[in-house]
mmCIF file of C-alpha atoms and ligand atoms in Angstrom:
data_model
loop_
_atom_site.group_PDB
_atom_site.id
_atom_site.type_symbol
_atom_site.label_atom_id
_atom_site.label_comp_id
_atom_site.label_asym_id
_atom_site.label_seq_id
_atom_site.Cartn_x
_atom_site.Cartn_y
_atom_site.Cartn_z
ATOM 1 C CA UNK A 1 12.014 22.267 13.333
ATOM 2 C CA UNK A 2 12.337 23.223 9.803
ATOM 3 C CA UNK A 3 9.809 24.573 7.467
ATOM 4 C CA UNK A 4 10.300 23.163 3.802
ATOM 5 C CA UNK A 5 11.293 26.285 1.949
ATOM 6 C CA UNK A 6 14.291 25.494 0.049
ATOM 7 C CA UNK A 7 16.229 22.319 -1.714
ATOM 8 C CA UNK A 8 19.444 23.377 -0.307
ATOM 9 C CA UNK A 9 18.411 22.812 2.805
ATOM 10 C CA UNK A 10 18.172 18.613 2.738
ATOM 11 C CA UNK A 11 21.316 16.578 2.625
ATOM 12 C CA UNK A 12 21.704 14.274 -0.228
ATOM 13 C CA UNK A 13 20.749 11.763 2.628
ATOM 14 C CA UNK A 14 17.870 13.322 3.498
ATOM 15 C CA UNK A 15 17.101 13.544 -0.455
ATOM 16 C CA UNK A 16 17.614 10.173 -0.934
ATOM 17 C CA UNK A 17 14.768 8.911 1.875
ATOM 18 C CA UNK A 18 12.581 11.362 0.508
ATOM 19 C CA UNK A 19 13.286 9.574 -3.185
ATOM 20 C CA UNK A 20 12.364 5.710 -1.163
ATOM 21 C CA UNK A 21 9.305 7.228 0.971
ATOM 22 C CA UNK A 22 7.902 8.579 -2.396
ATOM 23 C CA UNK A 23 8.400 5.321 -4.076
ATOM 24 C CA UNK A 24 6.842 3.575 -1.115
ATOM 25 C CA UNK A 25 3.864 5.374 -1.277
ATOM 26 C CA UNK A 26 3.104 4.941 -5.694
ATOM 27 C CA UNK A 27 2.945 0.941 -4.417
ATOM 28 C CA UNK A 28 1.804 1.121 -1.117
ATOM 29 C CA UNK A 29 0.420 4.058 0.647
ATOM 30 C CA UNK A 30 -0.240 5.438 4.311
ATOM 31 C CA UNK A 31 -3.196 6.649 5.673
ATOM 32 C CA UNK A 32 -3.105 8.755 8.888
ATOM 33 C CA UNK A 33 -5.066 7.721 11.210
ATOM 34 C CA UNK A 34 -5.482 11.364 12.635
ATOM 35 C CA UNK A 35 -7.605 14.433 11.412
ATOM 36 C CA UNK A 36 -4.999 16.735 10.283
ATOM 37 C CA UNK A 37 -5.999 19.678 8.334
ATOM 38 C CA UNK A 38 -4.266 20.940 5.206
ATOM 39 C CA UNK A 39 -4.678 24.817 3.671
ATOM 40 C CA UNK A 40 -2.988 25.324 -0.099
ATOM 41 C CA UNK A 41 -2.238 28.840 -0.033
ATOM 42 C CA UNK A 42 -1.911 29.542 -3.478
ATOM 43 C CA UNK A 43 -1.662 33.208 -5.059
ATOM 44 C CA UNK A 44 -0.369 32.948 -8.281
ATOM 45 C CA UNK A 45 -1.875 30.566 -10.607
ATOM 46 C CA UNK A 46 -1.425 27.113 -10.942
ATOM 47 C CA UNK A 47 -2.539 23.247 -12.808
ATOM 48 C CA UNK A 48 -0.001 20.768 -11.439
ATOM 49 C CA UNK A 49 1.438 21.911 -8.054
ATOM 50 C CA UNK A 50 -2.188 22.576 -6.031
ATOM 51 C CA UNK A 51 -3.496 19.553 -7.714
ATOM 52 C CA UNK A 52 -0.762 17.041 -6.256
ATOM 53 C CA UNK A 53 -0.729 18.621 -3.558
ATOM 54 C CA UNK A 54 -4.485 18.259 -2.489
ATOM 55 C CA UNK A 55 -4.007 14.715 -3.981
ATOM 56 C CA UNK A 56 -1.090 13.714 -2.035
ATOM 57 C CA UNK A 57 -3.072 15.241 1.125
ATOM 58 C CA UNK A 58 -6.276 13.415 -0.077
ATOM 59 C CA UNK A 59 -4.008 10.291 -0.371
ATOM 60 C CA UNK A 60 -2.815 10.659 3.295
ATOM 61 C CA UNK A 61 -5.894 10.838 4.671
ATOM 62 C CA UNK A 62 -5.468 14.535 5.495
ATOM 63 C CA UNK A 63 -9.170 17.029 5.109
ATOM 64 C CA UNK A 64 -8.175 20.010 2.520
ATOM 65 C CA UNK A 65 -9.313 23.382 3.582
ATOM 66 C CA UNK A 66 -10.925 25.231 0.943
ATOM 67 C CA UNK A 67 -8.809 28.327 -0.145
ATOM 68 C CA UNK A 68 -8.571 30.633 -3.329
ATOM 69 C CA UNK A 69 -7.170 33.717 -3.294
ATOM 70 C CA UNK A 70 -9.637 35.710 -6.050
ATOM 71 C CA UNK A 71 -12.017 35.167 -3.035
ATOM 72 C CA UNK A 72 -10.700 35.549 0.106
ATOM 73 C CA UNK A 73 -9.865 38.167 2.438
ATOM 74 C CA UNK A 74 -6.883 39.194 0.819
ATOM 75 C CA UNK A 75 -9.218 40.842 -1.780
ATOM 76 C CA UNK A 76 -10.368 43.174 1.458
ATOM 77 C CA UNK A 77 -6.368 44.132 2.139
ATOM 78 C CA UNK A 78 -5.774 40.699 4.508
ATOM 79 C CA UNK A 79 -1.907 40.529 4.331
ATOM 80 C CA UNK A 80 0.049 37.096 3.622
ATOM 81 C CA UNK A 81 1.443 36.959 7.613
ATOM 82 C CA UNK A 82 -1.950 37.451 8.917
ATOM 83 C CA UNK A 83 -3.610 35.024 6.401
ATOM 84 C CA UNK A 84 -1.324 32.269 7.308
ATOM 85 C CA UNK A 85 -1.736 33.024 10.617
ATOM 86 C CA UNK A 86 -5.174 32.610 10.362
ATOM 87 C CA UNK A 87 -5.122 29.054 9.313
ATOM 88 C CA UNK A 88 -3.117 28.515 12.279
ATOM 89 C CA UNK A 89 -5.192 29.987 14.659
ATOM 90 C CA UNK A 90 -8.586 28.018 12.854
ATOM 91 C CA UNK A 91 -6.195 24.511 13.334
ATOM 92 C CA UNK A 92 -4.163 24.235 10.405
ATOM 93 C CA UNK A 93 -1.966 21.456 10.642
ATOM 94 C CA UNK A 94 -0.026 22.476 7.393
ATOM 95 C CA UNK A 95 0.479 24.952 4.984
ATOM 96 C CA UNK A 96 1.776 25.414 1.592
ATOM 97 C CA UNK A 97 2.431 28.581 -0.032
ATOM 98 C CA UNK A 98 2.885 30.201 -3.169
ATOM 99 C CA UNK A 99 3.448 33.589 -3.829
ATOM 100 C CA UNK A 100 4.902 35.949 -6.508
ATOM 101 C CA UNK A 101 7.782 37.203 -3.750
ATOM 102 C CA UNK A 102 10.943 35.884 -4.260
ATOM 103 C CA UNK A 103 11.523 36.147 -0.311
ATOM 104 C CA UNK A 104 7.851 35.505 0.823
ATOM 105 C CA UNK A 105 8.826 32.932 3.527
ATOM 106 C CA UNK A 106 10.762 35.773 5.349
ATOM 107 C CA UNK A 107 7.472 37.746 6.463
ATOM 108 C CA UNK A 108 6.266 34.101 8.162
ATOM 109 C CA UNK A 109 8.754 31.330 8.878
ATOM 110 C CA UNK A 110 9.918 32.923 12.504
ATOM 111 C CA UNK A 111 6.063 33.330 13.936
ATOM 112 C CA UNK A 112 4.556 30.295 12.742
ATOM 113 C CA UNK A 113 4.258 26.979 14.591
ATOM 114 C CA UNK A 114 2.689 24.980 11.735
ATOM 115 C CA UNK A 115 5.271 23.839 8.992
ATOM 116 C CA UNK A 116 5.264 25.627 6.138
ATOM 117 C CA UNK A 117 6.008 23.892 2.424
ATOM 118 C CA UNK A 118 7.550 26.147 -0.013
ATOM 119 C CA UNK A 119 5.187 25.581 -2.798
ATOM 120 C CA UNK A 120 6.900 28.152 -5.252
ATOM 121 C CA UNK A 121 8.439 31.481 -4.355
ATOM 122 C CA UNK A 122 8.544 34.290 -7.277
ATOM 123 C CA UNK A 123 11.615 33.389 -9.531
ATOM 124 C CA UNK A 124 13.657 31.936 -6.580
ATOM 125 C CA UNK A 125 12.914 28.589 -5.599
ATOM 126 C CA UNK A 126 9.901 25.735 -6.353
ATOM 127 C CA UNK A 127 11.614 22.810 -4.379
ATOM 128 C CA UNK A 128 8.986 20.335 -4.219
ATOM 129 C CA UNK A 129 8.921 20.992 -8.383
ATOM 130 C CA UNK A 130 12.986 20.311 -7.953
ATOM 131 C CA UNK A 131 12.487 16.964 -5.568
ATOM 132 C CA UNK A 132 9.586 15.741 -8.201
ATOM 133 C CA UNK A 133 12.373 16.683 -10.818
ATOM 134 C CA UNK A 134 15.174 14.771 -9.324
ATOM 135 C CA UNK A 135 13.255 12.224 -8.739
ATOM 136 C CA UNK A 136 12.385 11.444 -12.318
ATOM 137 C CA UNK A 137 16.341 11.887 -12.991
ATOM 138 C CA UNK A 138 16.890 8.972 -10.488
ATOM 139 C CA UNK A 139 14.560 6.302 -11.636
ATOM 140 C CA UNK A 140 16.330 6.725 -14.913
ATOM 141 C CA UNK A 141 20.062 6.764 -13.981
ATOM 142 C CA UNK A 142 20.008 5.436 -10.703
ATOM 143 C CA UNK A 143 22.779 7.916 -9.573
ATOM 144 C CA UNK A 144 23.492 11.911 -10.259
ATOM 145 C CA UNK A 145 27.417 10.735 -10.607
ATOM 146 C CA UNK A 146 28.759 11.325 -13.833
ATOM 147 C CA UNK A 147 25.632 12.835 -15.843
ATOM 148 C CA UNK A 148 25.644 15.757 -17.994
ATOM 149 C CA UNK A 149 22.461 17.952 -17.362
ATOM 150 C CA UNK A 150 21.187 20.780 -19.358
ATOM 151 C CA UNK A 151 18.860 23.311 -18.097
ATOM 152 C CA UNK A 152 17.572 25.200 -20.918
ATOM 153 C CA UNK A 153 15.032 28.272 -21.438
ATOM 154 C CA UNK A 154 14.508 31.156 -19.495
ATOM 155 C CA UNK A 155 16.567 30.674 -16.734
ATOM 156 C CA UNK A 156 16.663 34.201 -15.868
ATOM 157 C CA UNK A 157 13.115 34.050 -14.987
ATOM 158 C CA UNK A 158 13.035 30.622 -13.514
ATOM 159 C CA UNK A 159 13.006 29.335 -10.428
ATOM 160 C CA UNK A 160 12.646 25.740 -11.049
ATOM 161 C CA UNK A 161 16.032 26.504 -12.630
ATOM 162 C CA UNK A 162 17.461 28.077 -9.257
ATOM 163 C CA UNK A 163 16.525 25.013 -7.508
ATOM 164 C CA UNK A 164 17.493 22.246 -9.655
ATOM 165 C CA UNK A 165 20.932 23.593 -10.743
ATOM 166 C CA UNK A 166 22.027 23.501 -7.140
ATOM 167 C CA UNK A 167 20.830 20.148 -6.140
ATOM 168 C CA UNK A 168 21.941 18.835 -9.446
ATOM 169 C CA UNK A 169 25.277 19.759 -8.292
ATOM 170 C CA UNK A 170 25.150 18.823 -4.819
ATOM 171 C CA UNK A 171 24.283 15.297 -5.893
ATOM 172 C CA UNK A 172 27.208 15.308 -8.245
ATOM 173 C CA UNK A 173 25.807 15.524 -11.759
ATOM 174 C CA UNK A 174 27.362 18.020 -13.969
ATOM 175 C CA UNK A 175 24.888 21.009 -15.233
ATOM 176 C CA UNK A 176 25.310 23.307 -17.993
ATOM 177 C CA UNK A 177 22.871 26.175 -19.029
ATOM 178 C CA UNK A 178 21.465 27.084 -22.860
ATOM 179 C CA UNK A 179 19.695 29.988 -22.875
ATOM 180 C CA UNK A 180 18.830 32.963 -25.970
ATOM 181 C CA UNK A 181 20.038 36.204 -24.991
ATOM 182 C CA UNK A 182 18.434 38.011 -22.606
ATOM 183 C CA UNK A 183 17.381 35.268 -20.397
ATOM 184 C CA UNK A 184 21.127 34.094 -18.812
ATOM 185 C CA UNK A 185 21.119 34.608 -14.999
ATOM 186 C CA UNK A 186 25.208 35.040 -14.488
ATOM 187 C CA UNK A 187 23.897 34.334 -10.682
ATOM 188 C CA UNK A 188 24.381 31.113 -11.136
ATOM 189 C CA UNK A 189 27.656 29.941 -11.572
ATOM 190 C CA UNK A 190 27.417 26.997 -14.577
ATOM 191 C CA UNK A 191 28.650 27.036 -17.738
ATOM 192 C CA UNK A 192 26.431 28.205 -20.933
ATOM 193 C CA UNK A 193 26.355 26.262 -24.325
ATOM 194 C CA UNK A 194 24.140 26.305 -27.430
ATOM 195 C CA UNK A 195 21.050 24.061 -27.762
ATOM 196 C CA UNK A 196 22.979 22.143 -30.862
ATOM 197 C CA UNK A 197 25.911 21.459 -28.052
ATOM 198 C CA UNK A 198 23.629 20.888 -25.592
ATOM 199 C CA UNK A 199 21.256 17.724 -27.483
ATOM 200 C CA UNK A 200 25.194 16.229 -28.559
ATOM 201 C CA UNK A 201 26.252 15.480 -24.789
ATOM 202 C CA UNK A 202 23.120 15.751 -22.604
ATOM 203 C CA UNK A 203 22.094 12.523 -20.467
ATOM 204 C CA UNK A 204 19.346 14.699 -19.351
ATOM 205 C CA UNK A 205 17.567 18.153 -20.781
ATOM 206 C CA UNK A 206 15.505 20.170 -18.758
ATOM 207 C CA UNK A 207 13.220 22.591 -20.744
ATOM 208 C CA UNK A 208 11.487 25.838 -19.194
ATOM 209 C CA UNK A 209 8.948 27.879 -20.788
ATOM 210 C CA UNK A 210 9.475 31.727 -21.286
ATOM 211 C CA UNK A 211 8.340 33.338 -17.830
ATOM 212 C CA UNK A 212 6.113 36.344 -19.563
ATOM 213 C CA UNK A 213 4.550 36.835 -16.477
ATOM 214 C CA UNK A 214 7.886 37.507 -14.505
ATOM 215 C CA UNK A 215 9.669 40.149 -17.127
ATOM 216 C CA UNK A 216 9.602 43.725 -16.561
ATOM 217 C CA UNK A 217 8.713 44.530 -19.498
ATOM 218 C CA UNK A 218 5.780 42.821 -21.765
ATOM 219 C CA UNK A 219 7.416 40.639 -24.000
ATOM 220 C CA UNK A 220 6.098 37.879 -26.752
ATOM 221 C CA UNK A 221 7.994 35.388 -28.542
ATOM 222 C CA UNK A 222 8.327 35.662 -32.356
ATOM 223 C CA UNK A 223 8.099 32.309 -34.053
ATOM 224 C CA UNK A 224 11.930 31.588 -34.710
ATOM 225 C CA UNK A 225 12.495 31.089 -31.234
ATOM 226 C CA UNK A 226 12.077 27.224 -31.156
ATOM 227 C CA UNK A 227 13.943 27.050 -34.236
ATOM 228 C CA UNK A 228 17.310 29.031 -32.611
ATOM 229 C CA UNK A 229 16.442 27.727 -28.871
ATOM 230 C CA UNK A 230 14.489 25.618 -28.456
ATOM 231 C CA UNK A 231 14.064 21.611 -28.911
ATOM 232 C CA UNK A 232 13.304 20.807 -33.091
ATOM 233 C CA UNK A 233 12.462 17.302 -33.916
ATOM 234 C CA UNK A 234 16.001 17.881 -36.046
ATOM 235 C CA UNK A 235 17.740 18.378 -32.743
ATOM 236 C CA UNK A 236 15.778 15.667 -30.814
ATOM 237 C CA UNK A 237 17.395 13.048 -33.677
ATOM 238 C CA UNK A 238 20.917 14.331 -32.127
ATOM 239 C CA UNK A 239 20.529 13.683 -28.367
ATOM 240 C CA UNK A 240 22.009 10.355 -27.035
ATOM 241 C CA UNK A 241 20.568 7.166 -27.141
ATOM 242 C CA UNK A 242 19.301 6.824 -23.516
ATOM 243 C CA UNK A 243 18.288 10.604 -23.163
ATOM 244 C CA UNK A 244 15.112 12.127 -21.329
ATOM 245 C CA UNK A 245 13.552 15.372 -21.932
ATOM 246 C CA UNK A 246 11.864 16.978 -18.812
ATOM 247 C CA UNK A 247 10.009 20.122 -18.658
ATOM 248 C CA UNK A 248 8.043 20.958 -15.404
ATOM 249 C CA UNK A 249 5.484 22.566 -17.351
ATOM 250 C CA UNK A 250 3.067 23.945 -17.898
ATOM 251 C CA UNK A 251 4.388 23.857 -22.193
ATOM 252 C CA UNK A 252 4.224 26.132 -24.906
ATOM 253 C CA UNK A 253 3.754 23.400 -27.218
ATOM 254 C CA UNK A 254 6.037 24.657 -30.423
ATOM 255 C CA UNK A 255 7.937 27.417 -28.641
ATOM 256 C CA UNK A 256 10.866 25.903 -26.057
ATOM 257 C CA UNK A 257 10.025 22.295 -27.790
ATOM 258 C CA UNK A 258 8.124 20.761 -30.844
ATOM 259 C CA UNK A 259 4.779 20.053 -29.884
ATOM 260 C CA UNK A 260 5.231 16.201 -31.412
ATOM 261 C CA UNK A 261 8.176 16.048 -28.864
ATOM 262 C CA UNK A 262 6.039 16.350 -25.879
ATOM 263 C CA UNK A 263 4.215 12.969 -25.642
ATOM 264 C CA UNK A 264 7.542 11.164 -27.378
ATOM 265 C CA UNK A 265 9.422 8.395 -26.288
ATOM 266 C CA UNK A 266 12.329 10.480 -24.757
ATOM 267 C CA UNK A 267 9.737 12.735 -22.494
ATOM 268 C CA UNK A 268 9.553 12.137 -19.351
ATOM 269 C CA UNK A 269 7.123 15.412 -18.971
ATOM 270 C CA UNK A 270 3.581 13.056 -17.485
ATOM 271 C CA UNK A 271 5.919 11.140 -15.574
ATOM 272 C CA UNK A 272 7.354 14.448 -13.588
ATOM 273 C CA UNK A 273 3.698 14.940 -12.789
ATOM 274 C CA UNK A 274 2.797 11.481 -12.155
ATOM 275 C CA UNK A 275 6.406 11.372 -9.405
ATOM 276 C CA UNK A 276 4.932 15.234 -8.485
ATOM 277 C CA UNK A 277 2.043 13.060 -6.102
ATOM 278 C CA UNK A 278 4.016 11.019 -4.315
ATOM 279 C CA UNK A 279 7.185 12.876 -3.617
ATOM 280 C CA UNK A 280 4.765 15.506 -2.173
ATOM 281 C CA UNK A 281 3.315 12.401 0.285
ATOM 282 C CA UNK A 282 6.591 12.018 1.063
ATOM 283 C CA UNK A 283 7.451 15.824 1.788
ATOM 284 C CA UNK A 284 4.852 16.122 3.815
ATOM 285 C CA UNK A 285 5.379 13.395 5.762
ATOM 286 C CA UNK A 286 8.613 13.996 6.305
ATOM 287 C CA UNK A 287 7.803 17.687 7.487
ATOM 288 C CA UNK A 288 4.864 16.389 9.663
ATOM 289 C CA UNK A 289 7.350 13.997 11.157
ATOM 290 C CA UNK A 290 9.712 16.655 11.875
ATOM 291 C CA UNK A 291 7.401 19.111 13.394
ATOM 292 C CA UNK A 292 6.210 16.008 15.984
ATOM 293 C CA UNK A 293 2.418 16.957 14.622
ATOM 294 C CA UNK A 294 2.532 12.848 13.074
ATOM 295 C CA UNK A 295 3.953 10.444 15.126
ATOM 296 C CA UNK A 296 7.792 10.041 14.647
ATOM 297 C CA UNK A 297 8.966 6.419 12.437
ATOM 298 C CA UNK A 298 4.880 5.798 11.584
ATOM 299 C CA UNK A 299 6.060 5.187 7.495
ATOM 300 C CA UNK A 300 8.907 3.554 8.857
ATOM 301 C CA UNK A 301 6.710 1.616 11.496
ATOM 302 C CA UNK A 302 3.831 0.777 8.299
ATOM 303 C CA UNK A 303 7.247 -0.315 5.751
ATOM 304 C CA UNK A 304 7.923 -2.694 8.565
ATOM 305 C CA UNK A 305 4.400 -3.777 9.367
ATOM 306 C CA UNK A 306 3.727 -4.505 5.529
ATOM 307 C CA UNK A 307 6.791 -6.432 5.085
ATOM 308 C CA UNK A 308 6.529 -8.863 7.920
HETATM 309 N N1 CP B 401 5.271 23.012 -12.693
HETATM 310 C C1 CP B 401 4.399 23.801 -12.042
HETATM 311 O O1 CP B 401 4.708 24.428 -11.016
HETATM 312 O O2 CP B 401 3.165 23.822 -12.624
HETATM 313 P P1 CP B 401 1.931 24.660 -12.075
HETATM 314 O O3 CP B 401 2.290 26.138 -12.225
HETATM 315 O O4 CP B 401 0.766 24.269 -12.944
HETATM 316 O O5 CP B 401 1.735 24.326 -10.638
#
């Protein structure tokens, strides 16, 4: 039984399901018919991830523990292992997690029997941001074959850049990076270009926000960074016909893009959020499933039911 911790861990198969369950559930939806208890562990801060995520629970049916870190145990010492374990000792049926450790999952993954969904791990991995991400890519394109992808920002602080440049890959688009100096992670092995290259052949631009909270050193951002980096309304005028901007936000409106770019036609930045709901239904699901805690083939029992 897997936990959900990383994107490299699903098949472009498995990704693919995930992609039809999600769009299942925007038209349809599932409600279990079981009480199944959900806890969002969240210790760094967040808008957008805890909020889809108690949605998507809501959505399912599923009764959302109350949790927030400022005022739990953990204030008294409590460590991550023994708060998760916690949950699973009260009757947890699920946890998410997210945590400033790159490697949090580590502590947990080998002595917990309740899956565990990766819901952002210090600059390493966010892959339900990535699935939510790819997602939005798809309905676009309708295939990764062939497109030109540019992640762009501050990839060295990233980790929705970690995750998406290696699915990207594994489902066959082509990625390049654009970052300004300083914030290039030679980790990862794809090609950098400028931001003037990258708006001439992207299909698809991917915008991150400066990660002040993750550099060593306090930093701020002097105002000629959008105009050297980031996306100008000059710039926007040279990207391709059919190309989307994505960002998975939260934005520093007029610093990695011009704040009239955000809501314009290109952006696809409320519909990441909007896909963010249901691809979580589906994740969860799908982990559920796994873990034998829902009944195995009950979405693909209700797709059946509901077609007939
Ligand atoms: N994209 C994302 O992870 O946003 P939040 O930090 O608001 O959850």
């Amino acid at each position: 039984m897997r936990h959900f911790i990383s994107a490299n861990q699903l098949t472009v198969k498995e990704i693919m399901r995930l992609f039809e369950t999600a769009d299942w559930y925007r038209y349809t939806g599932l409600e279990l018919k079981q009480q199944l208890f959900a806890a969002n562990l969240f210790f760094e801060p967040s808008t957008r991830t805890k909020s889809s995520f108690i949605i998507a629970q809501r959505k399912l049916g599923m009764e959302v523990l109350d949790f927030h870190s400022t005022t739990s145990s953990t204030q008294k010492g409590e460590t991550l292992y023994d708060t998760v374990k916690t949950f699973e000792a009260l009757g947890a049926d699920l946890v998410t997690i997210r945590h400033c450790s790159d490697t949090w999952f580590e502590q947990v993954r080998d002595h917990i029997s309740i899956p565990i969904i990766n819901a952002g791990a210090g600059k390493a991995e966010h892959p339900t941001q990535c699935l939510l991400d790819m997602l939005t890519i798809y309905q676009e394109f309708r295939s990764f074959k062939g497109l030109k992808v540019v992640i762009a920002g501050d990839i060295k602080h990233s980790r929705v850049a970690q995750s998406n440049a290696h699915a990207l890959k594994a489902l066959g688009a082509s990625v390049f990076l654009s970052a300004a100096p300083g914030f290039e992670d030679y980790s990862l092995d794809f090609p950098y270009i400028s931001m003037d290259e990258a708006v001439n052949c992207c299909d698809a631009l991917m915008l991150l926000r400066i990660q002040h909270e993750r550099h060593e050193e306090s930093s701020t951002t002097d105002s000629s960074y959008l105009e050297n980096y980031g996306l100008t309304k000059k710039r926007e005028k040279q990207m391709k016909k059919h190309a989307i901007i994505l960002h998975p936000a939260p934005i520093n409106r007029g610093v990695e893009i011009d704040s009239d770019l955000v809501e314009c036609e290109r952006s696809r930045i409320f519909k990441q959020m909007e896909n963010g709901v249901y691809i979580r239904m589906a994740i969860i699901t799908n982990t559920l499933q796994e873990w034998g805690i829902m009944n195995e083939n009950t979405i693909e029992k209700c797709k059946a039911a509901i077609s007939s």
